[in-house]
CSV table of C-alpha atoms and ligand atoms in Angstrom, one decimal:
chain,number,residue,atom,x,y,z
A,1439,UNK,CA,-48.9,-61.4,-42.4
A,1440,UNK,CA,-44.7,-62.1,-42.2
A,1441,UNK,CA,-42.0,-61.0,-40.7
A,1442,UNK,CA,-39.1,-60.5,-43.2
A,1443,UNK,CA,-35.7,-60.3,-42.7
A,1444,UNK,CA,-34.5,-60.4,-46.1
A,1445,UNK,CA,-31.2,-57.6,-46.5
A,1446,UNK,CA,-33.7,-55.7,-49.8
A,1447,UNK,CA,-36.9,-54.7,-47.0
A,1448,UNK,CA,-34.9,-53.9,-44.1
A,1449,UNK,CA,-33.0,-51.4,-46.3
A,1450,UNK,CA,-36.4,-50.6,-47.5
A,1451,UNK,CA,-38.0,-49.6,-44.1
A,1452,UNK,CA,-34.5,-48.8,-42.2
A,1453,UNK,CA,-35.3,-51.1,-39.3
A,1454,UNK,CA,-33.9,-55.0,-38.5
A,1455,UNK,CA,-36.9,-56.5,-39.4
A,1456,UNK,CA,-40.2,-55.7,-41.8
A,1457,UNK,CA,-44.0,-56.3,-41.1
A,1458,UNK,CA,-45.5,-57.0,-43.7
A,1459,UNK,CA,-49.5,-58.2,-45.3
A,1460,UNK,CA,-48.8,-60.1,-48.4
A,1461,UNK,CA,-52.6,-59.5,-50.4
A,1462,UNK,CA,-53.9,-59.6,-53.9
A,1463,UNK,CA,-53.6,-56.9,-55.8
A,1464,UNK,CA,-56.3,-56.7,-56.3
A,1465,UNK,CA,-57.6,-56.6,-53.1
A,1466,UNK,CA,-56.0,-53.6,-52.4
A,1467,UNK,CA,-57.4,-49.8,-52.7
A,1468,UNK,CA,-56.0,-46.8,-51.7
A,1469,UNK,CA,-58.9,-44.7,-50.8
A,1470,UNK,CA,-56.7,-41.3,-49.6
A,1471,UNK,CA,-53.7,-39.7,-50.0
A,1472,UNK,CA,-52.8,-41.3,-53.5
A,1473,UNK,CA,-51.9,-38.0,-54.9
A,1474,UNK,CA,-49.1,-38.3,-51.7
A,1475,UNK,CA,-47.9,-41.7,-53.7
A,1476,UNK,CA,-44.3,-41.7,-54.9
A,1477,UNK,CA,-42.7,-45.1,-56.9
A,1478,UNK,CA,-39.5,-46.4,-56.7
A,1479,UNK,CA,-39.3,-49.3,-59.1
A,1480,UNK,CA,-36.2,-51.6,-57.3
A,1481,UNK,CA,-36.4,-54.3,-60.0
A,1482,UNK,CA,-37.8,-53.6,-63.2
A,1483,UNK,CA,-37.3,-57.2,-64.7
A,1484,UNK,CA,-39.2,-58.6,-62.2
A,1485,UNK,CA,-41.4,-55.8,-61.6
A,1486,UNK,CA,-40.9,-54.8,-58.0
A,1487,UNK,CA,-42.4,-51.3,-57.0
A,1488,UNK,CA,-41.8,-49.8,-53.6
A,1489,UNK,CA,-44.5,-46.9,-52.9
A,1490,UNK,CA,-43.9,-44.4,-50.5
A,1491,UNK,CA,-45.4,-41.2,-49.2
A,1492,UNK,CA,-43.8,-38.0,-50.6
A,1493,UNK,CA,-45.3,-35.7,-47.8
A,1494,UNK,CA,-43.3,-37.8,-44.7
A,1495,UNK,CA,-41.1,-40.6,-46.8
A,1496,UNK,CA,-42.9,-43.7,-45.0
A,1497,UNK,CA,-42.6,-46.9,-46.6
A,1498,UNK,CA,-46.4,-47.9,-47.4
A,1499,UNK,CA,-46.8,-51.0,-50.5
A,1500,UNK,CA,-44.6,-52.3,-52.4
A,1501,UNK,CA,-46.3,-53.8,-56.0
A,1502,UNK,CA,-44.8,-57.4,-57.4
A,1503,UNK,CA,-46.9,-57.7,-60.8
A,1504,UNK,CA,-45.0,-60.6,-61.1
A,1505,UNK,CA,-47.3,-62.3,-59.3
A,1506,UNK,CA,-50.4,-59.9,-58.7
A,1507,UNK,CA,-49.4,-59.3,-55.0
A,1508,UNK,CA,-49.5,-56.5,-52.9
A,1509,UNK,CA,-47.1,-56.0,-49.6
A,1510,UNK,CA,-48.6,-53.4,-47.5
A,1511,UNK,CA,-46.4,-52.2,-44.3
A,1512,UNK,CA,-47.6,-53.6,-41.2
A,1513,UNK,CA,-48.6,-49.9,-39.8
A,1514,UNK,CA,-49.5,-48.2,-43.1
A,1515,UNK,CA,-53.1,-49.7,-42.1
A,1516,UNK,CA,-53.9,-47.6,-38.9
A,1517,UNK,CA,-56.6,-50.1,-38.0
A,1518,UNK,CA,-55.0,-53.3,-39.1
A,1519,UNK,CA,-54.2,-55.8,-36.5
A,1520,UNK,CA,-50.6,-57.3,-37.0
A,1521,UNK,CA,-50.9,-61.1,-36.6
A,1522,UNK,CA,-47.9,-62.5,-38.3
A,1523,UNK,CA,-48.0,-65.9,-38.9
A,1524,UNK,CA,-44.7,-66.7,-39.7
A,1525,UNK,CA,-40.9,-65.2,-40.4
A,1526,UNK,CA,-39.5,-65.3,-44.0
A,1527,UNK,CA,-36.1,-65.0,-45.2
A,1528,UNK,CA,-34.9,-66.4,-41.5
A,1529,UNK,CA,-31.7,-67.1,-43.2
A,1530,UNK,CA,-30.9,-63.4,-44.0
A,1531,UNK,CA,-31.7,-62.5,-40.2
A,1532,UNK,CA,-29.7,-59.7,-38.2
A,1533,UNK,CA,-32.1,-60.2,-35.3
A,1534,UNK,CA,-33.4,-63.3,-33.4
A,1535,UNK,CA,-36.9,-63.7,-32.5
A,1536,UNK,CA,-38.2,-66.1,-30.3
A,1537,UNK,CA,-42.1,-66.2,-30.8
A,1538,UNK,CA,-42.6,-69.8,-31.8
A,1539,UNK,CA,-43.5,-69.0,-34.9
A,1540,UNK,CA,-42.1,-71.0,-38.3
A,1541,UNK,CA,-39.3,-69.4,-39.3
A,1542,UNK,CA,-38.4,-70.2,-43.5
A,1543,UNK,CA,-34.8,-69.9,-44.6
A,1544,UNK,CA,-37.0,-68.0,-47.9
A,1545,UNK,CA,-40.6,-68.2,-48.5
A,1546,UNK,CA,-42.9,-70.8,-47.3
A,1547,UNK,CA,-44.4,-73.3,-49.7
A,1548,UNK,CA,-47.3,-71.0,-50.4
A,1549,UNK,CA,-45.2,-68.1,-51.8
A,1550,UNK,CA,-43.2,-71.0,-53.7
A,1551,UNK,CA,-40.4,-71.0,-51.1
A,1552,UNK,CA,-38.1,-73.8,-50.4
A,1553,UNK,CA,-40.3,-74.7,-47.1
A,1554,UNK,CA,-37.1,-75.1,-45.3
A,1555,UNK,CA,-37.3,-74.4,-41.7
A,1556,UNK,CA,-34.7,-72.8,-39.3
A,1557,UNK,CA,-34.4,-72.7,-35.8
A,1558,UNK,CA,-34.9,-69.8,-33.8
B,211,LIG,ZN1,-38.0,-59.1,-47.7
């Protein structure tokens, strides 16, 4: 679980900053409402496909085949407890936070980031 600041998901969501759950793909099941599922496919050569709900326009997953991973919105889960671990794309920030938590200029080294860490 991340915080991104990146420019591309806080256009995405319309808010400063985006809570997001970074899973497998295929760990992720959408057991309602997928008939409710519209696609917006932002980059097609890497394969980047936001998911939103046609019904009230909510910004829910967004599918990177790329690399089998799944972002799911930090409140599309109703009962998912948001514990982000750390802030990614600090670099592109409009907004500080101060939570203590690592802040990465990209990605961490586990998403193949640079690692690079930037103060708050
Ligand atoms: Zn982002």
């Amino acid at each position: 679980m991340t915080y991104c600041h990146c420019e591309s998901c806080r256009r995405w969501i319309g808010a400063p900053v985006m809570g997001g759950c970074l899973f497998h793909a295929d760990k992720v099941r959408i057991v309602k409402g997928a008939e409710q599922l519209a696609i917006y496919t932002r980059t097609p050569d890497s394969g980047s496909h936001r998911k939103f709900c046609k019904s009230c326009g909510s910004s829910l997953l967004n599918d990177h085949p790329g690399i089998r991973m799944t972002d799911v919105t930090a409140v599309s889960v109703p009962d998912l407890e948001f514990k982000p671990r750390l802030h990614t794309n600090y670099a592109e920030k409009v907004v500080s936070m101060y939570d203590g938590l690592p802040k990465y200029k990209d990605f961490d080294p586990a998403l193949h980031g640079s690692g690079e860490e930037m103060p708050e």
